[in-house]
Tab-separated table of C-alpha atoms and ligand atoms in Angstrom:
chain	number	residue	atom	x	y	z
B	1	MET	CA	-3.433	-22.261	-60.474
B	2	GLN	CA	-6.345	-20.898	-58.428
B	3	LEU	CA	-5.404	-17.674	-56.637
B	4	THR	CA	-7.453	-15.052	-54.846
B	5	ASN	CA	-5.191	-12.323	-56.201
B	6	ASN	CA	-4.131	-13.142	-59.770
B	7	SER	CA	-1.833	-10.129	-59.947
B	8	LEU	CA	0.634	-12.142	-57.850
B	9	LEU	CA	1.291	-14.335	-60.859
B	10	GLN	CA	3.972	-12.395	-62.736
B	11	THR	CA	6.212	-13.657	-65.536
B	12	GLN	CA	8.589	-10.749	-66.173
B	13	SER	CA	11.682	-9.507	-64.398
B	14	PHE	CA	11.111	-6.575	-62.061
B	15	ILE	CA	13.655	-3.826	-62.701
B	16	ASN	CA	13.570	-0.200	-61.545
B	17	GLY	CA	9.889	-0.493	-60.581
B	18	GLN	CA	8.876	-1.893	-64.009
B	19	TRP	CA	7.905	-5.377	-65.187
B	20	CYS	CA	10.279	-6.192	-68.049
B	21	ASP	CA	10.599	-8.829	-70.749
B	22	ALA	CA	14.063	-9.996	-71.716
B	23	ASN	CA	15.518	-7.507	-74.205
B	24	ASN	CA	15.747	-10.227	-76.851
B	25	GLY	CA	12.290	-11.626	-76.005
B	26	ASP	CA	13.671	-14.946	-74.657
B	27	THR	CA	11.534	-16.874	-72.183
B	28	PHE	CA	11.893	-20.110	-70.219
B	29	LYS	CA	9.305	-22.592	-69.036
B	30	VAL	CA	8.390	-23.332	-65.442
B	31	TYR	CA	6.861	-26.726	-64.652
B	32	ASN	CA	5.000	-28.274	-61.740
B	33	PRO	CA	7.323	-31.046	-60.487
B	34	ALA	CA	4.364	-33.091	-59.198
B	35	ASP	CA	2.766	-33.625	-62.614
B	36	GLY	CA	5.078	-32.074	-65.206
B	37	ASN	CA	2.439	-29.525	-66.260
B	38	LEU	CA	3.615	-26.246	-67.741
B	39	LEU	CA	2.903	-23.379	-65.329
B	40	ALA	CA	4.335	-20.305	-66.992
B	41	GLU	CA	6.767	-18.878	-69.504
B	42	VAL	CA	9.022	-16.415	-67.780
B	43	ALA	CA	11.359	-13.716	-69.135
B	44	ASP	CA	14.853	-15.127	-69.611
B	45	ALA	CA	17.056	-12.135	-68.860
B	46	GLY	CA	20.742	-11.842	-69.677
B	47	GLN	CA	23.737	-9.633	-69.065
B	48	GLU	CA	22.113	-6.390	-70.324
B	49	GLU	CA	19.133	-6.705	-67.998
B	50	VAL	CA	21.353	-7.486	-65.010
B	51	THR	CA	23.381	-4.371	-65.739
B	52	HIS	CA	20.146	-2.399	-66.097
B	53	ALA	CA	19.086	-3.649	-62.636
B	54	ILE	CA	22.463	-2.763	-61.124
B	55	ASN	CA	22.272	0.723	-62.694
B	56	ALA	CA	18.813	1.168	-61.178
B	57	ALA	CA	19.911	-0.060	-57.766
B	58	ASP	CA	23.018	2.100	-57.789
B	59	THR	CA	20.952	5.177	-58.696
B	60	ALA	CA	18.387	4.390	-55.998
B	61	TRP	CA	21.004	3.852	-53.318
B	62	SER	CA	21.496	7.423	-52.135
B	63	GLY	CA	17.766	8.039	-51.706
B	64	TRP	CA	17.231	4.761	-49.885
B	65	ARG	CA	20.135	5.120	-47.468
B	66	GLU	CA	19.153	8.706	-46.659
B	67	LEU	CA	15.711	7.708	-45.405
B	68	ALA	CA	15.427	7.579	-41.650
B	69	ALA	CA	15.693	4.009	-40.396
B	70	LYS	CA	12.126	4.306	-39.211
B	71	GLU	CA	10.956	5.178	-42.731
B	72	ARG	CA	12.665	2.104	-44.183
B	73	ALA	CA	11.213	0.041	-41.345
B	74	THR	CA	7.716	1.259	-42.170
B	75	ILE	CA	7.989	0.066	-45.772
B	76	LEU	CA	9.434	-3.269	-44.666
B	77	ARG	CA	6.623	-3.661	-42.149
B	78	ARG	CA	4.045	-2.964	-44.877
B	79	TRP	CA	5.666	-5.622	-47.075
B	80	PHE	CA	5.526	-8.082	-44.149
B	81	GLU	CA	1.822	-7.419	-43.630
B	82	LEU	CA	1.017	-7.762	-47.343
B	83	ILE	CA	2.805	-11.126	-47.349
B	84	LEU	CA	0.773	-12.340	-44.393
B	85	THR	CA	-2.445	-11.245	-46.112
B	86	ALA	CA	-1.389	-13.099	-49.272
B	87	ARG	CA	-0.235	-16.172	-47.333
B	88	GLU	CA	-2.593	-18.643	-48.963
B	89	ASP	CA	-1.854	-17.466	-52.510
B	90	LEU	CA	1.895	-17.482	-51.862
B	91	ALA	CA	1.694	-21.005	-50.433
B	92	THR	CA	-0.310	-22.124	-53.462
B	93	ILE	CA	2.257	-20.681	-55.863
B	94	MET	CA	5.058	-22.321	-53.887
B	95	THR	CA	3.519	-25.785	-53.725
B	96	THR	CA	2.678	-25.611	-57.412
B	97	GLU	CA	6.161	-24.694	-58.596
B	98	GLN	CA	8.260	-26.387	-55.911
B	99	GLY	CA	6.160	-29.358	-54.822
B	100	LYS	CA	6.378	-29.134	-51.021
B	101	PRO	CA	3.255	-30.022	-49.036
B	102	LEU	CA	0.887	-27.077	-48.666
B	103	THR	CA	1.301	-27.056	-44.877
B	104	GLU	CA	5.064	-26.689	-45.282
B	105	ALA	CA	4.510	-23.959	-47.887
B	106	ARG	CA	2.200	-22.059	-45.525
B	107	ASN	CA	4.847	-22.368	-42.817
B	108	GLU	CA	7.512	-21.142	-45.182
B	109	VAL	CA	5.460	-18.021	-45.921
B	110	LEU	CA	5.389	-17.291	-42.172
B	111	TYR	CA	9.063	-18.170	-41.825
B	112	GLY	CA	9.968	-15.921	-44.773
B	113	ALA	CA	7.822	-13.066	-43.482
B	114	SER	CA	9.385	-13.357	-40.022
B	115	PHE	CA	12.750	-12.141	-41.386
B	116	ILE	CA	11.092	-9.011	-42.739
B	117	GLU	CA	9.369	-8.308	-39.433
B	118	TRP	CA	12.587	-8.950	-37.527
B	119	PHE	CA	14.782	-6.711	-39.693
B	120	ALA	CA	12.162	-3.969	-39.863
B	121	GLU	CA	12.691	-3.812	-36.108
B	122	GLU	CA	16.479	-4.188	-36.280
B	123	ALA	CA	16.667	-1.307	-38.811
B	124	LYS	CA	15.930	1.047	-35.923
B	125	ARG	CA	18.650	-0.427	-33.699
B	126	LEU	CA	21.707	-0.198	-35.893
B	127	TYR	CA	23.701	1.508	-33.151
B	128	GLY	CA	27.265	2.658	-33.504
B	129	ASP	CA	29.847	2.964	-30.714
B	130	ILE	CA	31.777	5.577	-28.833
B	131	ILE	CA	35.272	4.344	-27.997
B	132	PRO	CA	37.224	5.643	-24.979
B	133	ALA	CA	39.913	7.654	-26.753
B	134	HIS	CA	43.654	6.993	-26.631
B	135	GLY	CA	44.370	10.706	-26.028
B	136	ARG	CA	42.717	13.561	-24.087
B	137	ASP	CA	42.333	15.663	-27.213
B	138	LYS	CA	40.448	13.077	-29.251
B	139	ARG	CA	37.004	11.573	-29.546
B	140	LEU	CA	36.535	8.243	-31.330
B	141	LEU	CA	33.316	6.972	-32.831
B	142	VAL	CA	32.176	4.055	-34.964
B	143	VAL	CA	29.189	4.491	-37.275
B	144	LYS	CA	27.479	1.802	-39.294
B	145	GLN	CA	26.740	2.547	-42.931
B	146	PRO	CA	25.023	0.473	-45.636
B	147	ILE	CA	27.529	-1.383	-47.766
B	148	GLY	CA	25.869	-0.483	-51.085
B	149	VAL	CA	24.083	-2.462	-53.782
B	150	ALA	CA	23.524	-6.020	-52.513
B	151	ALA	CA	22.878	-9.005	-54.769
B	152	ALA	CA	21.161	-12.220	-53.694
B	153	ILE	CA	21.309	-15.478	-55.643
B	154	THR	CA	18.751	-17.805	-54.142
B	155	PRO	CA	17.788	-21.495	-54.385
B	156	TRP	CA	14.610	-23.401	-55.257
B	157	ASN	CA	14.222	-25.365	-52.015
B	158	PHE	CA	12.911	-22.378	-50.038
B	159	PRO	CA	11.727	-20.118	-52.868
B	160	LEU	CA	10.494	-17.398	-50.542
B	161	ALA	CA	12.344	-17.552	-47.217
B	162	MET	CA	15.834	-17.633	-48.717
B	163	ILE	CA	15.044	-14.355	-50.471
B	164	THR	CA	13.647	-12.573	-47.442
B	165	ARG	CA	16.429	-13.860	-45.163
B	166	LYS	CA	18.933	-12.062	-47.416
B	167	VAL	CA	17.121	-8.975	-48.611
B	168	ALA	CA	15.315	-7.956	-45.423
B	169	PRO	CA	18.582	-7.141	-43.586
B	170	ALA	CA	20.001	-5.513	-46.727
B	171	LEU	CA	16.970	-3.262	-47.167
B	172	ALA	CA	16.836	-2.502	-43.449
B	173	ALA	CA	20.474	-1.404	-43.477
B	174	GLY	CA	19.864	0.918	-46.459
B	175	CYS	CA	21.068	-1.256	-49.355
B	176	PRO	CA	19.098	-1.649	-52.605
B	177	VAL	CA	18.881	-5.256	-53.821
B	178	VAL	CA	19.179	-7.241	-57.040
B	179	ILE	CA	17.774	-10.749	-56.668
B	180	LYS	CA	18.320	-13.714	-58.981
B	181	PRO	CA	15.951	-16.524	-57.892
B	182	SER	CA	16.317	-20.093	-59.093
B	183	GLU	CA	14.906	-20.612	-62.590
B	184	LEU	CA	13.000	-23.598	-61.171
B	185	THR	CA	10.956	-21.416	-58.785
B	186	PRO	CA	10.796	-17.844	-60.097
B	187	LEU	CA	7.065	-17.370	-59.519
B	188	SER	CA	7.357	-17.105	-55.729
B	189	ALA	CA	10.079	-14.474	-56.134
B	190	LEU	CA	7.975	-12.472	-58.572
B	191	ALA	CA	4.966	-12.631	-56.241
B	192	LEU	CA	7.210	-11.226	-53.497
B	193	ALA	CA	8.255	-8.459	-55.905
B	194	LYS	CA	4.626	-7.640	-56.633
B	195	LEU	CA	3.994	-7.230	-52.909
B	196	ALA	CA	7.200	-5.217	-52.503
B	197	GLN	CA	5.945	-2.897	-55.249
B	198	GLN	CA	2.670	-2.473	-53.351
B	199	ALA	CA	4.543	-1.890	-50.098
B	200	GLY	CA	6.127	1.181	-51.655
B	201	PHE	CA	9.845	0.489	-52.080
B	202	PRO	CA	11.142	3.315	-54.298
B	203	ASP	CA	11.968	2.394	-57.914
B	204	GLY	CA	15.315	0.629	-58.200
B	205	VAL	CA	15.498	-0.438	-54.554
B	206	PHE	CA	14.010	-3.895	-55.166
B	207	ASN	CA	14.897	-5.713	-58.406
B	208	VAL	CA	14.334	-9.319	-59.484
B	209	ILE	CA	16.093	-10.820	-62.497
B	210	THR	CA	14.588	-14.049	-63.837
B	211	SER	CA	16.997	-16.069	-65.910
B	212	THR	CA	18.238	-19.525	-66.824
B	213	LYS	CA	21.676	-18.060	-67.571
B	214	ALA	CA	22.982	-18.456	-64.051
B	215	ASP	CA	26.619	-18.250	-65.114
B	216	VAL	CA	26.112	-14.988	-67.067
B	217	VAL	CA	24.041	-13.414	-64.282
B	218	GLY	CA	26.502	-14.526	-61.606
B	219	LYS	CA	29.549	-13.276	-63.514
B	220	THR	CA	27.913	-9.909	-64.307
B	221	ILE	CA	27.034	-9.397	-60.651
B	222	CYS	CA	30.460	-10.480	-59.412
B	223	GLU	CA	32.392	-8.370	-61.921
B	224	ASP	CA	30.414	-5.162	-61.390
B	225	SER	CA	32.252	-3.234	-58.716
B	226	ARG	CA	29.120	-1.219	-57.874
B	227	VAL	CA	27.660	-4.369	-56.318
B	228	ARG	CA	29.377	-4.347	-52.943
B	229	LYS	CA	27.893	-7.486	-51.502
B	230	LEU	CA	26.826	-10.891	-52.812
B	231	SER	CA	24.858	-13.347	-50.746
B	232	PHE	CA	24.454	-16.825	-52.214
B	233	THR	CA	22.650	-19.949	-51.056
B	234	GLY	CA	23.294	-23.081	-53.075
B	235	SER	CA	25.889	-25.687	-53.862
B	236	THR	CA	29.422	-25.541	-52.498
B	237	ALA	CA	30.877	-25.805	-56.014
B	238	VAL	CA	28.973	-22.747	-57.281
B	239	GLY	CA	29.658	-20.853	-54.046
B	240	LYS	CA	33.402	-21.352	-54.492
B	241	LEU	CA	33.228	-20.114	-58.090
B	242	LEU	CA	31.244	-17.004	-57.130
B	243	ALA	CA	33.637	-16.242	-54.263
B	244	GLN	CA	36.541	-16.489	-56.698
B	245	GLN	CA	34.826	-14.125	-59.148
B	246	CYS	CA	34.034	-11.667	-56.339
B	247	SER	CA	37.663	-11.573	-55.273
B	248	ALA	CA	38.571	-9.495	-58.356
B	249	ASN	CA	36.958	-6.406	-56.827
B	250	VAL	CA	37.147	-7.591	-53.188
B	251	LYS	CA	33.387	-7.841	-52.934
B	252	LYS	CA	32.033	-8.947	-49.588
B	253	VAL	CA	30.369	-12.380	-49.812
B	254	SER	CA	28.033	-14.421	-47.656
B	255	LEU	CA	27.786	-18.062	-48.620
B	256	GLU	CA	25.268	-20.554	-47.312
B	257	LEU	CA	26.407	-23.784	-48.921
B	258	GLY	CA	25.967	-27.511	-48.591
B	259	GLY	CA	25.696	-29.456	-45.370
B	260	ASN	CA	26.253	-33.041	-44.264
B	261	ALA	CA	24.441	-33.044	-40.961
B	262	PRO	CA	25.096	-35.810	-38.462
B	263	PHE	CA	22.245	-36.772	-36.133
B	264	ILE	CA	23.653	-38.598	-33.112
B	265	VAL	CA	21.487	-40.721	-30.836
B	266	PHE	CA	23.224	-41.532	-27.555
B	267	ASP	CA	22.215	-44.384	-25.270
B	268	ASP	CA	20.691	-42.026	-22.681
B	269	ALA	CA	18.453	-40.296	-25.250
B	270	ASP	CA	14.672	-40.307	-25.176
B	271	LEU	CA	14.330	-42.621	-28.182
B	272	ASP	CA	10.791	-41.584	-29.099
B	273	ALA	CA	11.807	-37.923	-29.111
B	274	ALA	CA	14.893	-38.829	-31.151
B	275	VAL	CA	12.737	-40.630	-33.726
B	276	THR	CA	10.434	-37.601	-34.032
B	277	GLY	CA	13.444	-35.285	-34.376
B	278	ALA	CA	15.125	-37.538	-36.947
B	279	VAL	CA	11.977	-37.771	-39.076
B	280	ILE	CA	11.421	-34.020	-39.185
B	281	SER	CA	15.051	-33.089	-39.699
B	282	LYS	CA	15.531	-35.746	-42.390
B	283	PHE	CA	12.273	-35.598	-44.317
B	284	ARG	CA	11.254	-31.915	-44.164
B	285	ASN	CA	10.873	-30.642	-47.732
B	286	ALA	CA	11.423	-34.236	-48.990
B	287	GLY	CA	14.962	-34.105	-47.622
B	288	GLN	CA	15.831	-31.079	-49.741
B	289	THR	CA	17.259	-28.683	-47.181
B	290	CYS	CA	20.868	-27.822	-46.414
B	291	VAL	CA	20.287	-28.591	-42.743
B	292	CYS	CA	18.633	-31.971	-43.373
B	293	THR	CA	20.075	-34.872	-41.451
B	294	ASN	CA	22.418	-36.769	-43.761
B	295	ARG	CA	23.887	-39.387	-41.383
B	296	ILE	CA	22.178	-40.898	-38.353
B	297	LEU	CA	24.705	-42.235	-35.842
B	298	VAL	CA	23.221	-44.480	-33.167
B	299	GLN	CA	24.987	-45.904	-30.122
B	300	ASP	CA	25.301	-49.738	-30.264
B	301	SER	CA	23.168	-50.495	-27.265
B	302	VAL	CA	20.115	-48.638	-28.617
B	303	PHE	CA	20.738	-49.239	-32.324
B	304	GLU	CA	18.154	-52.010	-32.792
B	305	ALA	CA	15.483	-50.251	-30.736
B	306	PHE	CA	15.987	-46.913	-32.483
B	307	SER	CA	16.138	-48.467	-35.970
B	308	GLU	CA	12.853	-50.284	-35.509
B	309	LYS	CA	10.989	-47.258	-34.119
B	310	PHE	CA	12.453	-45.094	-36.877
B	311	ARG	CA	11.469	-47.590	-39.606
B	312	ILE	CA	7.872	-47.653	-38.360
B	313	ALA	CA	7.716	-43.831	-38.356
B	314	VAL	CA	9.246	-43.587	-41.825
B	315	ASP	CA	6.928	-46.229	-43.279
B	316	ALA	CA	3.981	-44.118	-42.107
B	317	LEU	CA	5.055	-41.125	-44.232
B	318	VAL	CA	2.824	-40.513	-47.234
B	319	VAL	CA	4.305	-39.542	-50.594
B	320	GLY	CA	1.977	-37.488	-52.753
B	321	ASN	CA	0.988	-34.261	-54.400
B	322	GLY	CA	1.612	-31.342	-52.043
B	323	PHE	CA	-2.018	-30.262	-52.371
B	324	ASP	CA	-3.274	-33.552	-50.926
B	325	GLU	CA	-3.810	-32.938	-47.216
B	326	HIS	CA	-2.401	-36.372	-46.305
B	327	THR	CA	0.914	-35.783	-48.052
B	328	ASP	CA	4.069	-35.686	-45.932
B	329	ILE	CA	6.578	-35.932	-48.776
B	330	GLY	CA	6.129	-34.106	-52.059
B	331	PRO	CA	8.039	-34.683	-55.299
B	332	LEU	CA	11.734	-34.006	-55.713
B	333	ILE	CA	12.390	-30.894	-57.730
B	334	GLU	CA	13.510	-32.522	-60.990
B	335	GLU	CA	14.618	-35.736	-62.677
B	336	ARG	CA	18.292	-34.992	-61.976
B	337	ALA	CA	17.575	-35.007	-58.236
B	338	LEU	CA	16.020	-38.485	-58.454
B	339	GLN	CA	18.948	-39.776	-60.436
B	340	LYS	CA	21.389	-38.459	-57.840
B	341	VAL	CA	19.494	-40.173	-55.018
B	342	GLU	CA	19.360	-43.447	-56.958
B	343	LYS	CA	23.073	-43.280	-57.718
B	344	LEU	CA	23.973	-42.704	-54.056
B	345	ILE	CA	21.761	-45.602	-52.938
B	346	ALA	CA	23.213	-47.942	-55.580
B	347	ASP	CA	26.742	-46.985	-54.566
B	348	ALA	CA	26.001	-47.569	-50.877
B	349	LEU	CA	24.396	-50.959	-51.580
B	350	SER	CA	27.330	-52.054	-53.701
B	351	ASN	CA	29.651	-51.114	-50.821
B	352	GLY	CA	27.856	-53.196	-48.213
B	353	ALA	CA	24.877	-51.112	-47.030
B	354	ALA	CA	21.400	-52.691	-46.843
B	355	LEU	CA	17.904	-51.318	-47.372
B	356	LEU	CA	15.707	-51.228	-44.283
B	357	THR	CA	12.831	-49.706	-46.215
B	358	GLY	CA	12.114	-47.838	-49.466
B	359	GLY	CA	14.721	-47.409	-52.150
B	360	TYR	CA	12.455	-46.872	-55.151
B	361	ARG	CA	10.492	-44.208	-57.044
B	362	SER	CA	6.865	-43.578	-56.259
B	363	GLN	CA	4.518	-45.274	-58.706
B	364	SER	CA	1.831	-42.627	-58.359
B	365	LEU	CA	3.697	-39.304	-58.243
B	366	SER	CA	5.920	-37.770	-60.869
B	367	HIS	CA	9.344	-37.144	-59.258
B	368	GLY	CA	8.179	-38.883	-56.071
B	369	PHE	CA	10.655	-41.035	-54.135
B	370	GLN	CA	9.716	-43.443	-51.374
B	371	PRO	CA	11.196	-42.500	-47.967
B	372	THR	CA	14.190	-44.753	-47.584
B	373	ILE	CA	16.436	-46.031	-44.792
B	374	LEU	CA	19.826	-47.553	-45.443
B	375	THR	CA	21.617	-49.393	-42.695
B	376	GLY	CA	25.229	-50.570	-42.542
B	377	VAL	CA	26.435	-47.228	-43.907
B	378	ASN	CA	29.898	-45.964	-43.064
B	379	ASN	CA	31.608	-42.619	-43.488
B	380	SER	CA	33.700	-43.697	-46.454
B	381	MET	CA	30.628	-44.168	-48.662
B	382	ALA	CA	29.639	-41.393	-51.077
B	383	ILE	CA	26.199	-41.202	-49.439
B	384	ALA	CA	27.869	-40.247	-46.149
B	385	GLN	CA	30.148	-37.654	-47.691
B	386	GLU	CA	27.802	-35.988	-50.192
B	387	GLU	CA	24.668	-34.033	-49.437
B	388	ILE	CA	21.851	-36.466	-50.316
B	389	PHE	CA	19.138	-33.827	-50.848
B	390	GLY	CA	16.404	-36.444	-50.950
B	391	PRO	CA	14.265	-38.580	-48.617
B	392	VAL	CA	16.980	-41.104	-47.777
B	393	ALA	CA	18.212	-41.702	-44.228
B	394	THR	CA	21.427	-43.546	-43.446
B	395	LEU	CA	22.076	-45.414	-40.193
B	396	MET	CA	25.518	-46.038	-38.688
B	397	PRO	CA	26.295	-47.625	-35.317
B	398	PHE	CA	28.983	-46.325	-32.955
B	399	THR	CA	30.319	-47.423	-29.578
B	400	THR	CA	31.859	-44.455	-27.764
B	401	GLU	CA	31.164	-40.740	-27.535
B	402	SER	CA	34.570	-39.844	-28.946
B	403	GLU	CA	34.028	-42.201	-31.879
B	404	ALA	CA	30.669	-40.507	-32.641
B	405	ILE	CA	32.262	-37.053	-32.560
B	406	ALA	CA	35.107	-38.174	-34.808
B	407	ILE	CA	32.675	-39.620	-37.376
B	408	ALA	CA	30.427	-36.558	-37.166
B	409	ASN	CA	33.322	-34.149	-37.753
B	410	ASP	CA	34.899	-36.216	-40.534
B	411	THR	CA	33.518	-34.097	-43.368
B	412	SER	CA	34.428	-30.878	-45.132
B	413	SER	CA	30.959	-29.524	-44.290
B	414	GLY	CA	30.041	-27.765	-41.067
B	415	LEU	CA	26.510	-26.424	-41.287
B	416	ALA	CA	24.105	-28.166	-38.886
B	417	ALA	CA	24.445	-31.102	-36.490
B	418	TYR	CA	21.937	-32.690	-34.122
B	419	PHE	CA	22.200	-34.960	-31.119
B	420	TYR	CA	19.910	-36.518	-28.567
B	421	ALA	CA	21.148	-37.178	-25.024
B	422	ARG	CA	20.107	-36.436	-21.446
B	423	ASP	CA	23.337	-36.413	-19.474
B	424	ILE	CA	24.134	-32.732	-18.958
B	425	SER	CA	27.926	-33.193	-18.956
B	426	ARG	CA	27.727	-35.138	-22.197
B	427	ILE	CA	25.473	-32.475	-23.695
B	428	TRP	CA	28.058	-29.743	-23.068
B	429	ARG	CA	30.997	-31.908	-24.186
B	430	VAL	CA	29.362	-32.927	-27.449
B	431	ALA	CA	27.900	-29.481	-28.218
B	432	GLU	CA	31.353	-27.933	-27.854
B	433	ALA	CA	33.165	-30.667	-29.796
B	434	LEU	CA	30.946	-30.680	-32.888
B	435	GLU	CA	32.533	-28.616	-35.676
B	436	TYR	CA	29.338	-27.059	-36.961
B	437	GLY	CA	27.785	-23.592	-37.124
B	438	MET	CA	24.496	-24.803	-35.634
B	439	VAL	CA	23.714	-27.641	-33.246
B	440	GLY	CA	20.263	-28.969	-32.381
B	441	ILE	CA	20.266	-30.608	-28.935
B	442	ASN	CA	17.181	-32.756	-28.474
B	443	GLU	CA	15.698	-30.682	-31.315
B	444	GLY	CA	15.249	-31.610	-34.983
B	445	ILE	CA	14.231	-28.140	-36.223
B	446	ILE	CA	16.499	-25.230	-35.395
B	447	SER	CA	15.655	-22.574	-37.983
B	448	THR	CA	14.174	-19.293	-36.737
B	449	GLU	CA	14.579	-15.646	-37.609
B	450	VAL	CA	15.910	-14.855	-34.125
B	451	ALA	CA	18.996	-17.113	-34.303
B	452	PRO	CA	22.095	-16.940	-36.532
B	453	PHE	CA	21.900	-19.404	-39.429
B	454	GLY	CA	25.153	-20.384	-41.117
B	455	GLY	CA	28.008	-22.800	-41.341
B	456	ILE	CA	31.735	-23.218	-40.894
B	457	LYS	CA	34.357	-25.051	-43.002
B	458	GLU	CA	33.111	-25.476	-46.598
B	459	SER	CA	29.503	-24.841	-45.584
B	460	GLY	CA	29.916	-21.139	-45.851
B	461	ILE	CA	30.733	-17.682	-44.624
B	462	GLY	CA	28.501	-15.289	-42.704
B	463	ARG	CA	25.283	-15.601	-40.745
B	464	GLU	CA	21.676	-14.919	-41.711
B	465	GLY	CA	18.830	-13.896	-39.439
B	466	SER	CA	19.177	-12.737	-35.811
B	467	LYS	CA	20.915	-9.592	-34.579
B	468	TYR	CA	24.057	-10.734	-36.467
B	469	GLY	CA	22.365	-11.010	-39.877
B	470	ILE	CA	22.525	-7.299	-40.649
B	471	ASP	CA	26.304	-7.140	-40.096
B	472	ASP	CA	26.966	-8.504	-43.573
B	473	TYR	CA	25.226	-5.492	-45.140
B	474	ILE	CA	27.031	-2.738	-43.295
B	475	GLU	CA	30.471	-1.219	-43.191
B	476	LEU	CA	31.957	0.104	-39.981
B	477	LYS	CA	33.323	3.604	-40.302
B	478	TYR	CA	35.701	4.837	-37.614
B	479	LEU	CA	35.698	8.585	-36.964
B	480	CYS	CA	38.659	10.088	-35.136
B	481	MET	CA	37.978	13.672	-34.010
B	482	GLY	CA	40.839	15.867	-32.848
B	483	LEU	CA	39.760	18.549	-30.393
B	484	SER	CA	42.872	20.710	-30.499
B	485	GLY	CA	42.113	22.489	-33.797
V	501	SIN	C1	18.323	-24.231	-46.471
V	501	SIN	O1	18.117	-25.393	-46.747
V	501	SIN	O2	19.196	-23.600	-47.075
V	501	SIN	C2	17.551	-23.468	-45.438
V	501	SIN	C3	16.877	-24.309	-44.461
V	501	SIN	C4	16.263	-23.509	-43.334
V	501	SIN	O3	16.282	-22.280	-43.334
V	501	SIN	O4	15.769	-24.140	-42.410
């Protein structure tokens, strides 16, 4: 890997301001998904190292929370600027270990950094309240205090932004953090830690545990009552397990779990805009995002026209190595991901769906999968109920608005939904009827640091980013002052 600053390439956990091997010397291998090459051997930490990180964070807490908000903001701001300066190296590390096209990786660095900038500013605006009292001899106040040690368990699909979206509000509020990144993409996390070290976070405030022992790390974090908050992004199954484990000590949790996004194209939509929106929301990051379109519902009268325009746009997408400037779709993260996609396609085909295009592995790219469209899909098929997490689009026709809403809401997920329409009454009706935490209206990309990201139903609890994102890292304390004594 060619970097300008080689010190960004770290292979040890970062605990209490020190780079640490696993106590027993264990390591794990990190591979480039685009060619299978070995990239690094990284410390494989276990329960002892997690506890060491929690000890360090707990010890650092009082010093960190006592800083003036402006002092914490200054360190966060420095970290943000260091990330921007290292943008190209961070993007290179990300594309190498995760596979996404370099342009997407560069954008993710900006996206990730934007949460740090945002929460550095929000740190200074964590206002409390004065409540009109219920008696003449009383004064009532609400103050906001940091919740305590915050843990973040983060996924491989956005190796940088999913960390900053969680830890920037935590750090801004005055909470030290313990981060467990995915074992598939630890190098981006460690590069962030290197820059955090340079930014000047005090020892113990910023800790990263690298490990393949996700169950041990998760259980240790959940069972340690000094960790007062866990934020997790990943599968619904793991999220449910972590929430259960956190219930033993009533730990506050934020969960950003799976989605099953509908993308509805109504007959009054601008079809070209809808095609552009569908392509970006379906194929960003090779279809490996929680907010990726999973089901495209198209009104009967425009079904043929939309399908043909969409097929032409999808056929133009180039599968390749993320470092090739023509690449639109990089590799999937691992063999298991390809097998899942193939299984879902096979199941859909055996239940009556048909291939409009694609449906096979790339011949030239390891872990590459050809962008695929299935038509004749219905909501009872596994592909319409499970998160595909790959470059496969499914098309379903519908006749009426109420039918589209019923199909769209017929899922246990409720993260993101999209629709394209022009009639203003319809836009309000549909936006209000969709049971989702986020709705893109004539927009295929909705993620930004200024808006609340999160889902309802089994897609999660809590919101990340925006003015609401810091709420999960604070406790409200009510002060009741009697004036008579
Ligand atoms: C995710 O897939 O979890 C995050 C996607 C985004 O932030 O846009």
